[in-house]
Amino acid sequence: MKFSATIPLFLAAFSSAAPIEDSSNVDPEPSGIFVKDIKYNGSGCPAGSVSSQFSDDRKIFTVTFNKYEANIGPKVQLRSDARKNCQLNLKLNYPSGFQYSVVGFITRGYADIDADVTAEIGSIYYFSGQSQQTTSRNTIKGPFHASYTKEDNINVATAVWSPCDAQGLANINTDIRLTAPPNSPAAGSLTVDSIDGKFGTKFEYRLQWRSAQCGTKRRAVDDAPALNEMTLEANSFVVDN
């Protein structure tokens, strides 16, 4: 089954995406921001299966997939077909003295699964060279034959920020997977978003900016011990019948 997908990235300061107690930590979007490069890797986006398009100002880009799909069932020969992933590496150009973080993420897709089949859609956000992560995962229980919308809303106070004094490489590792009991006759497929009659995945990113807060006193919430992994507590999952 062939399908397509789009991933637009909006480079802007979405300060209203979440409440912020100290407005001094929120800054207008700096000038000179654009996407320099996009790299991808994973079983859901093998070489040659992805293409990228950019807006004129390179602040919005679209990535199109044609092999991001998971399948399970008696007729599926490879167990590895039940899980697919695609990691995006986003290299942005932005002026020194600023940091950025991903604060919003939307996945739209379609699941066609029998009873006894469980579908999972997950994402991990992190910056190269840093151990801190933000993760999100949602589950669909079969029988289910409909589209879905998964929206992650990352709390700005606990967002993972790009490194100080460096052009941080933002990594977003997405994955889809299907599971079923051993020897079950149940089957299913999991793709994402329906675009022009094809199956695909659509991710939308919102970025939060701030003046670099490196080597200076931060708010109390920033002084708390850093977690290696932060699971999103607030996200939405909507079934689109």
JSON list of N, CA and C in Angstrom, two decimals, residues 115-174:
[
{"chain": "A", "resi": 115, "resn": "ALA", "atom": "N", "xyz": [-10.23, -6.71, 16.28]},
{"chain": "A", "resi": 115, "resn": "ALA", "atom": "CA", "xyz": [-10.24, -6.95, 17.72]},
{"chain": "A", "resi": 115, "resn": "ALA", "atom": "C", "xyz": [-8.98, -7.73, 18.09]},
{"chain": "A", "resi": 116, "resn": "ASP", "atom": "N", "xyz": [-8.47, -7.53, 19.27]},
{"chain": "A", "resi": 116, "resn": "ASP", "atom": "CA", "xyz": [-7.23, -8.14, 19.78]},
{"chain": "A", "resi": 116, "resn": "ASP", "atom": "C", "xyz": [-5.97, -7.46, 19.27]},
{"chain": "A", "resi": 117, "resn": "VAL", "atom": "N", "xyz": [-6.09, -6.51, 18.37]},
{"chain": "A", "resi": 117, "resn": "VAL", "atom": "CA", "xyz": [-4.91, -5.77, 17.90]},
{"chain": "A", "resi": 117, "resn": "VAL", "atom": "C", "xyz": [-4.86, -4.42, 18.61]},
{"chain": "A", "resi": 118, "resn": "THR", "atom": "N", "xyz": [-3.66, -4.04, 19.03]},
{"chain": "A", "resi": 118, "resn": "THR", "atom": "CA", "xyz": [-3.43, -2.75, 19.67]},
{"chain": "A", "resi": 118, "resn": "THR", "atom": "C", "xyz": [-2.46, -1.93, 18.83]},
{"chain": "A", "resi": 119, "resn": "ALA", "atom": "N", "xyz": [-2.81, -0.68, 18.59]},
{"chain": "A", "resi": 119, "resn": "ALA", "atom": "CA", "xyz": [-1.94, 0.23, 17.83]},
{"chain": "A", "resi": 119, "resn": "ALA", "atom": "C", "xyz": [-1.38, 1.29, 18.77]},
{"chain": "A", "resi": 120, "resn": "GLU", "atom": "N", "xyz": [-0.11, 1.65, 18.57]},
{"chain": "A", "resi": 120, "resn": "GLU", "atom": "CA", "xyz": [0.53, 2.70, 19.36]},
{"chain": "A", "resi": 120, "resn": "GLU", "atom": "C", "xyz": [1.18, 3.71, 18.44]},
{"chain": "A", "resi": 121, "resn": "ILE", "atom": "N", "xyz": [1.05, 4.98, 18.81]},
{"chain": "A", "resi": 121, "resn": "ILE", "atom": "CA", "xyz": [1.69, 6.08, 18.08]},
{"chain": "A", "resi": 121, "resn": "ILE", "atom": "C", "xyz": [2.51, 6.87, 19.08]},
{"chain": "A", "resi": 122, "resn": "GLY", "atom": "N", "xyz": [3.82, 6.96, 18.84]},
{"chain": "A", "resi": 122, "resn": "GLY", "atom": "CA", "xyz": [4.68, 7.61, 19.82]},
{"chain": "A", "resi": 122, "resn": "GLY", "atom": "C", "xyz": [5.63, 8.62, 19.20]},
{"chain": "A", "resi": 123, "resn": "SER", "atom": "N", "xyz": [6.19, 9.46, 20.04]},
{"chain": "A", "resi": 123, "resn": "SER", "atom": "CA", "xyz": [7.18, 10.44, 19.60]},
{"chain": "A", "resi": 123, "resn": "SER", "atom": "C", "xyz": [8.10, 10.79, 20.76]},
{"chain": "A", "resi": 124, "resn": "ILE", "atom": "N", "xyz": [9.37, 11.04, 20.43]},
{"chain": "A", "resi": 124, "resn": "ILE", "atom": "CA", "xyz": [10.38, 11.44, 21.40]},
{"chain": "A", "resi": 124, "resn": "ILE", "atom": "C", "xyz": [11.07, 12.70, 20.87]},
{"chain": "A", "resi": 125, "resn": "TYR", "atom": "N", "xyz": [11.20, 13.70, 21.72]},
{"chain": "A", "resi": 125, "resn": "TYR", "atom": "CA", "xyz": [11.83, 14.97, 21.36]},
{"chain": "A", "resi": 125, "resn": "TYR", "atom": "C", "xyz": [13.12, 15.14, 22.16]},
{"chain": "A", "resi": 126, "resn": "TYR", "atom": "N", "xyz": [14.21, 15.45, 21.49]},
{"chain": "A", "resi": 126, "resn": "TYR", "atom": "CA", "xyz": [15.46, 15.71, 22.20]},
{"chain": "A", "resi": 126, "resn": "TYR", "atom": "C", "xyz": [16.43, 16.45, 21.29]},
{"chain": "A", "resi": 127, "resn": "PHE", "atom": "N", "xyz": [17.46, 17.01, 21.90]},
{"chain": "A", "resi": 127, "resn": "PHE", "atom": "CA", "xyz": [18.51, 17.69, 21.16]},
{"chain": "A", "resi": 127, "resn": "PHE", "atom": "C", "xyz": [19.80, 16.88, 21.22]},
{"chain": "A", "resi": 128, "resn": "SER", "atom": "N", "xyz": [20.53, 16.83, 20.14]},
{"chain": "A", "resi": 128, "resn": "SER", "atom": "CA", "xyz": [21.79, 16.10, 20.10]},
{"chain": "A", "resi": 128, "resn": "SER", "atom": "C", "xyz": [22.74, 16.61, 21.18]},
{"chain": "A", "resi": 129, "resn": "GLY", "atom": "N", "xyz": [23.37, 15.67, 21.88]},
{"chain": "A", "resi": 129, "resn": "GLY", "atom": "CA", "xyz": [24.31, 16.02, 22.93]},
{"chain": "A", "resi": 129, "resn": "GLY", "atom": "C", "xyz": [23.68, 16.25, 24.27]},
{"chain": "A", "resi": 130, "resn": "GLN", "atom": "N", "xyz": [22.36, 16.09, 24.38]},
{"chain": "A", "resi": 130, "resn": "GLN", "atom": "CA", "xyz": [21.67, 16.27, 25.65]},
{"chain": "A", "resi": 130, "resn": "GLN", "atom": "C", "xyz": [20.93, 14.99, 26.03]},
{"chain": "A", "resi": 131, "resn": "SER", "atom": "N", "xyz": [20.89, 14.68, 27.33]},
{"chain": "A", "resi": 131, "resn": "SER", "atom": "CA", "xyz": [20.23, 13.46, 27.79]},
{"chain": "A", "resi": 131, "resn": "SER", "atom": "C", "xyz": [18.74, 13.66, 28.05]},
{"chain": "A", "resi": 132, "resn": "GLN", "atom": "N", "xyz": [18.32, 14.90, 28.23]},
{"chain": "A", "resi": 132, "resn": "GLN", "atom": "CA", "xyz": [16.92, 15.17, 28.56]},
{"chain": "A", "resi": 132, "resn": "GLN", "atom": "C", "xyz": [16.02, 14.93, 27.35]},
{"chain": "A", "resi": 133, "resn": "GLN", "atom": "N", "xyz": [14.87, 14.28, 27.60]},
{"chain": "A", "resi": 133, "resn": "GLN", "atom": "CA", "xyz": [13.93, 13.96, 26.54]},
{"chain": "A", "resi": 133, "resn": "GLN", "atom": "C", "xyz": [12.51, 14.32, 26.97]},
{"chain": "A", "resi": 134, "resn": "THR", "atom": "N", "xyz": [11.66, 14.49, 25.99]},
{"chain": "A", "resi": 134, "resn": "THR", "atom": "CA", "xyz": [10.22, 14.57, 26.23]},
{"chain": "A", "resi": 134, "resn": "THR", "atom": "C", "xyz": [9.57, 13.50, 25.37]},
{"chain": "A", "resi": 135, "resn": "THR", "atom": "N", "xyz": [8.70, 12.68, 25.96]},
{"chain": "A", "resi": 135, "resn": "THR", "atom": "CA", "xyz": [8.10, 11.57, 25.23]},
{"chain": "A", "resi": 135, "resn": "THR", "atom": "C", "xyz": [6.58, 11.65, 25.28]},
{"chain": "A", "resi": 136, "resn": "SER", "atom": "N", "xyz": [5.95, 11.04, 24.29]},
{"chain": "A", "resi": 136, "resn": "SER", "atom": "CA", "xyz": [4.49, 10.97, 24.23]},
{"chain": "A", "resi": 136, "resn": "SER", "atom": "C", "xyz": [4.09, 9.69, 23.52]},
{"chain": "A", "resi": 137, "resn": "ARG", "atom": "N", "xyz": [3.03, 9.03, 24.03]},
{"chain": "A", "resi": 137, "resn": "ARG", "atom": "CA", "xyz": [2.55, 7.81, 23.39]},
{"chain": "A", "resi": 137, "resn": "ARG", "atom": "C", "xyz": [1.05, 7.66, 23.62]},
{"chain": "A", "resi": 138, "resn": "ASN", "atom": "N", "xyz": [0.34, 7.30, 22.56]},
{"chain": "A", "resi": 138, "resn": "ASN", "atom": "CA", "xyz": [-1.09, 7.03, 22.65]},
{"chain": "A", "resi": 138, "resn": "ASN", "atom": "C", "xyz": [-1.40, 5.65, 22.09]},
{"chain": "A", "resi": 139, "resn": "THR", "atom": "N", "xyz": [-2.49, 5.05, 22.58]},
{"chain": "A", "resi": 139, "resn": "THR", "atom": "CA", "xyz": [-2.85, 3.68, 22.23]},
{"chain": "A", "resi": 139, "resn": "THR", "atom": "C", "xyz": [-4.26, 3.63, 21.65]},
{"chain": "A", "resi": 140, "resn": "ILE", "atom": "N", "xyz": [-4.44, 2.77, 20.65]},
{"chain": "A", "resi": 140, "resn": "ILE", "atom": "CA", "xyz": [-5.75, 2.49, 20.07]},
{"chain": "A", "resi": 140, "resn": "ILE", "atom": "C", "xyz": [-6.03, 1.01, 20.22]},
{"chain": "A", "resi": 141, "resn": "LYS", "atom": "N", "xyz": [-7.17, 0.64, 20.77]},
{"chain": "A", "resi": 141, "resn": "LYS", "atom": "CA", "xyz": [-7.57, -0.75, 20.92]},
{"chain": "A", "resi": 141, "resn": "LYS", "atom": "C", "xyz": [-8.54, -1.13, 19.80]},
{"chain": "A", "resi": 142, "resn": "GLY", "atom": "N", "xyz": [-8.28, -2.29, 19.15]},
{"chain": "A", "resi": 142, "resn": "GLY", "atom": "CA", "xyz": [-9.20, -2.77, 18.13]},
{"chain": "A", "resi": 142, "resn": "GLY", "atom": "C", "xyz": [-10.42, -3.43, 18.72]},
{"chain": "A", "resi": 143, "resn": "PRO", "atom": "N", "xyz": [-11.52, -3.54, 17.97]},
{"chain": "A", "resi": 143, "resn": "PRO", "atom": "CA", "xyz": [-11.61, -3.16, 16.56]},
{"chain": "A", "resi": 143, "resn": "PRO", "atom": "C", "xyz": [-11.71, -1.65, 16.38]},
{"chain": "A", "resi": 144, "resn": "PHE", "atom": "N", "xyz": [-11.04, -1.17, 15.34]},
{"chain": "A", "resi": 144, "resn": "PHE", "atom": "CA", "xyz": [-10.99, 0.27, 15.08]},
{"chain": "A", "resi": 144, "resn": "PHE", "atom": "C", "xyz": [-10.73, 0.45, 13.59]},
{"chain": "A", "resi": 145, "resn": "HIS", "atom": "N", "xyz": [-11.59, 1.21, 12.95]},
{"chain": "A", "resi": 145, "resn": "HIS", "atom": "CA", "xyz": [-11.45, 1.44, 11.51]},
{"chain": "A", "resi": 145, "resn": "HIS", "atom": "C", "xyz": [-11.80, 2.90, 11.23]},
{"chain": "A", "resi": 146, "resn": "ALA", "atom": "N", "xyz": [-10.90, 3.79, 11.56]},
{"chain": "A", "resi": 146, "resn": "ALA", "atom": "CA", "xyz": [-11.18, 5.22, 11.44]},
{"chain": "A", "resi": 146, "resn": "ALA", "atom": "C", "xyz": [-9.88, 6.01, 11.49]},
{"chain": "A", "resi": 147, "resn": "SER", "atom": "N", "xyz": [-9.99, 7.29, 11.21]},
{"chain": "A", "resi": 147, "resn": "SER", "atom": "CA", "xyz": [-8.84, 8.19, 11.33]},
{"chain": "A", "resi": 147, "resn": "SER", "atom": "C", "xyz": [-8.74, 8.69, 12.76]},
{"chain": "A", "resi": 148, "resn": "TYR", "atom": "N", "xyz": [-7.59, 9.25, 13.11]},
{"chain": "A", "resi": 148, "resn": "TYR", "atom": "CA", "xyz": [-7.36, 9.77, 14.46]},
{"chain": "A", "resi": 148, "resn": "TYR", "atom": "C", "xyz": [-6.51, 11.03, 14.38]},
{"chain": "A", "resi": 149, "resn": "THR", "atom": "N", "xyz": [-6.53, 11.80, 15.44]},
{"chain": "A", "resi": 149, "resn": "THR", "atom": "CA", "xyz": [-5.68, 12.98, 15.57]},
{"chain": "A", "resi": 149, "resn": "THR", "atom": "C", "xyz": [-5.02, 12.95, 16.94]},
{"chain": "A", "resi": 150, "resn": "LYS", "atom": "N", "xyz": [-3.71, 12.99, 16.96]},
{"chain": "A", "resi": 150, "resn": "LYS", "atom": "CA", "xyz": [-2.94, 12.96, 18.20]},
{"chain": "A", "resi": 150, "resn": "LYS", "atom": "C", "xyz": [-2.21, 14.29, 18.33]},
{"chain": "A", "resi": 151, "resn": "GLU", "atom": "N", "xyz": [-2.47, 15.03, 19.39]},
{"chain": "A", "resi": 151, "resn": "GLU", "atom": "CA", "xyz": [-1.84, 16.33, 19.59]},
{"chain": "A", "resi": 151, "resn": "GLU", "atom": "C", "xyz": [-1.08, 16.36, 20.91]},
{"chain": "A", "resi": 152, "resn": "ASP", "atom": "N", "xyz": [0.21, 16.66, 20.84]},
{"chain": "A", "resi": 152, "resn": "ASP", "atom": "CA", "xyz": [1.05, 16.80, 22.03]},
{"chain": "A", "resi": 152, "resn": "ASP", "atom": "C", "xyz": [1.18, 18.28, 22.36]},
{"chain": "A", "resi": 153, "resn": "ASN", "atom": "N", "xyz": [0.94, 18.62, 23.61]},
{"chain": "A", "resi": 153, "resn": "ASN", "atom": "CA", "xyz": [1.13, 19.99, 24.09]},
{"chain": "A", "resi": 153, "resn": "ASN", "atom": "C", "xyz": [2.18, 19.96, 25.19]},
{"chain": "A", "resi": 154, "resn": "ILE", "atom": "N", "xyz": [3.39, 20.35, 24.86]},
{"chain": "A", "resi": 154, "resn": "ILE", "atom": "CA", "xyz": [4.51, 20.27, 25.80]},
{"chain": "A", "resi": 154, "resn": "ILE", "atom": "C", "xyz": [4.52, 21.52, 26.67]},
{"chain": "A", "resi": 155, "resn": "ASN", "atom": "N", "xyz": [4.51, 21.32, 27.97]},
{"chain": "A", "resi": 155, "resn": "ASN", "atom": "CA", "xyz": [4.54, 22.43, 28.92]},
{"chain": "A", "resi": 155, "resn": "ASN", "atom": "C", "xyz": [5.82, 23.23, 28.72]},
{"chain": "A", "resi": 156, "resn": "VAL", "atom": "N", "xyz": [5.67, 24.52, 28.47]},
{"chain": "A", "resi": 156, "resn": "VAL", "atom": "CA", "xyz": [6.83, 25.37, 28.18]},
{"chain": "A", "resi": 156, "resn": "VAL", "atom": "C", "xyz": [7.82, 25.37, 29.34]},
{"chain": "A", "resi": 157, "resn": "ALA", "atom": "N", "xyz": [7.31, 25.30, 30.58]},
{"chain": "A", "resi": 157, "resn": "ALA", "atom": "CA", "xyz": [8.18, 25.36, 31.75]},
{"chain": "A", "resi": 157, "resn": "ALA", "atom": "C", "xyz": [9.10, 24.15, 31.82]},
{"chain": "A", "resi": 158, "resn": "THR", "atom": "N", "xyz": [8.69, 23.02, 31.23]},
{"chain": "A", "resi": 158, "resn": "THR", "atom": "CA", "xyz": [9.50, 21.80, 31.29]},
{"chain": "A", "resi": 158, "resn": "THR", "atom": "C", "xyz": [9.97, 21.36, 29.91]},
{"chain": "A", "resi": 159, "resn": "ALA", "atom": "N", "xyz": [9.86, 22.24, 28.92]},
{"chain": "A", "resi": 159, "resn": "ALA", "atom": "CA", "xyz": [10.29, 21.90, 27.57]},
{"chain": "A", "resi": 159, "resn": "ALA", "atom": "C", "xyz": [11.80, 21.71, 27.51]},
{"chain": "A", "resi": 160, "resn": "VAL", "atom": "N", "xyz": [12.24, 20.89, 26.57]},
{"chain": "A", "resi": 160, "resn": "VAL", "atom": "CA", "xyz": [13.67, 20.68, 26.35]},
{"chain": "A", "resi": 160, "resn": "VAL", "atom": "C", "xyz": [14.16, 21.78, 25.41]},
{"chain": "A", "resi": 161, "resn": "TRP", "atom": "N", "xyz": [15.13, 22.57, 25.89]},
{"chain": "A", "resi": 161, "resn": "TRP", "atom": "CA", "xyz": [15.63, 23.70, 25.11]},
{"chain": "A", "resi": 161, "resn": "TRP", "atom": "C", "xyz": [16.92, 23.34, 24.37]},
{"chain": "A", "resi": 162, "resn": "SER", "atom": "N", "xyz": [17.15, 24.01, 23.25]},
{"chain": "A", "resi": 162, "resn": "SER", "atom": "CA", "xyz": [18.36, 23.78, 22.47]},
{"chain": "A", "resi": 162, "resn": "SER", "atom": "C", "xyz": [19.59, 24.19, 23.29]},
{"chain": "A", "resi": 163, "resn": "PRO", "atom": "N", "xyz": [20.77, 23.64, 22.97]},
{"chain": "A", "resi": 163, "resn": "PRO", "atom": "CA", "xyz": [21.98, 23.97, 23.73]},
{"chain": "A", "resi": 163, "resn": "PRO", "atom": "C", "xyz": [22.33, 25.45, 23.64]},
{"chain": "A", "resi": 164, "resn": "CYS", "atom": "N", "xyz": [23.02, 25.93, 24.66]},
{"chain": "A", "resi": 164, "resn": "CYS", "atom": "CA", "xyz": [23.48, 27.32, 24.66]},
{"chain": "A", "resi": 164, "resn": "CYS", "atom": "C", "xyz": [24.72, 27.46, 23.78]},
{"chain": "A", "resi": 165, "resn": "ASP", "atom": "N", "xyz": [24.83, 28.59, 23.10]},
{"chain": "A", "resi": 165, "resn": "ASP", "atom": "CA", "xyz": [26.02, 28.91, 22.31]},
{"chain": "A", "resi": 165, "resn": "ASP", "atom": "C", "xyz": [26.33, 27.83, 21.28]},
{"chain": "A", "resi": 166, "resn": "ALA", "atom": "N", "xyz": [25.28, 27.24, 20.72]},
{"chain": "A", "resi": 166, "resn": "ALA", "atom": "CA", "xyz": [25.49, 26.21, 19.69]},
{"chain": "A", "resi": 166, "resn": "ALA", "atom": "C", "xyz": [24.25, 26.13, 18.82]},
{"chain": "A", "resi": 167, "resn": "GLN", "atom": "N", "xyz": [24.45, 25.72, 17.57]},
{"chain": "A", "resi": 167, "resn": "GLN", "atom": "CA", "xyz": [23.33, 25.50, 16.67]},
{"chain": "A", "resi": 167, "resn": "GLN", "atom": "C", "xyz": [22.78, 24.10, 16.95]},
{"chain": "A", "resi": 168, "resn": "GLY", "atom": "N", "xyz": [21.84, 24.00, 17.87]},
{"chain": "A", "resi": 168, "resn": "GLY", "atom": "CA", "xyz": [21.34, 22.71, 18.30]},
{"chain": "A", "resi": 168, "resn": "GLY", "atom": "C", "xyz": [20.57, 21.98, 17.22]},
{"chain": "A", "resi": 169, "resn": "LEU", "atom": "N", "xyz": [20.82, 20.67, 17.10]},
{"chain": "A", "resi": 169, "resn": "LEU", "atom": "CA", "xyz": [20.13, 19.83, 16.14]},
{"chain": "A", "resi": 169, "resn": "LEU", "atom": "C", "xyz": [18.94, 19.20, 16.84]},
{"chain": "A", "resi": 170, "resn": "ALA", "atom": "N", "xyz": [17.73, 19.57, 16.43]},
{"chain": "A", "resi": 170, "resn": "ALA", "atom": "CA", "xyz": [16.52, 19.03, 17.05]},
{"chain": "A", "resi": 170, "resn": "ALA", "atom": "C", "xyz": [16.20, 17.68, 16.44]},
{"chain": "A", "resi": 171, "resn": "ASN", "atom": "N", "xyz": [15.99, 16.69, 17.29]},
{"chain": "A", "resi": 171, "resn": "ASN", "atom": "CA", "xyz": [15.66, 15.34, 16.85]},
{"chain": "A", "resi": 171, "resn": "ASN", "atom": "C", "xyz": [14.24, 14.99, 17.28]},
{"chain": "A", "resi": 172, "resn": "ILE", "atom": "N", "xyz": [13.44, 14.51, 16.35]},
{"chain": "A", "resi": 172, "resn": "ILE", "atom": "CA", "xyz": [12.09, 14.08, 16.64]},
{"chain": "A", "resi": 172, "resn": "ILE", "atom": "C", "xyz": [11.94, 12.67, 16.09]},
{"chain": "A", "resi": 173, "resn": "ASN", "atom": "N", "xyz": [11.91, 11.70, 17.00]},
{"chain": "A", "resi": 173, "resn": "ASN", "atom": "CA", "xyz": [11.84, 10.30, 16.62]},
{"chain": "A", "resi": 173, "resn": "ASN", "atom": "C", "xyz": [10.40, 9.82, 16.77]},
{"chain": "A", "resi": 174, "resn": "THR", "atom": "N", "xyz": [9.75, 9.55, 15.66]},
{"chain": "A", "resi": 174, "resn": "THR", "atom": "CA", "xyz": [8.37, 9.09, 15.68]},
{"chain": "A", "resi": 174, "resn": "THR", "atom": "C", "xyz": [8.33, 7.59, 15.41]}
]
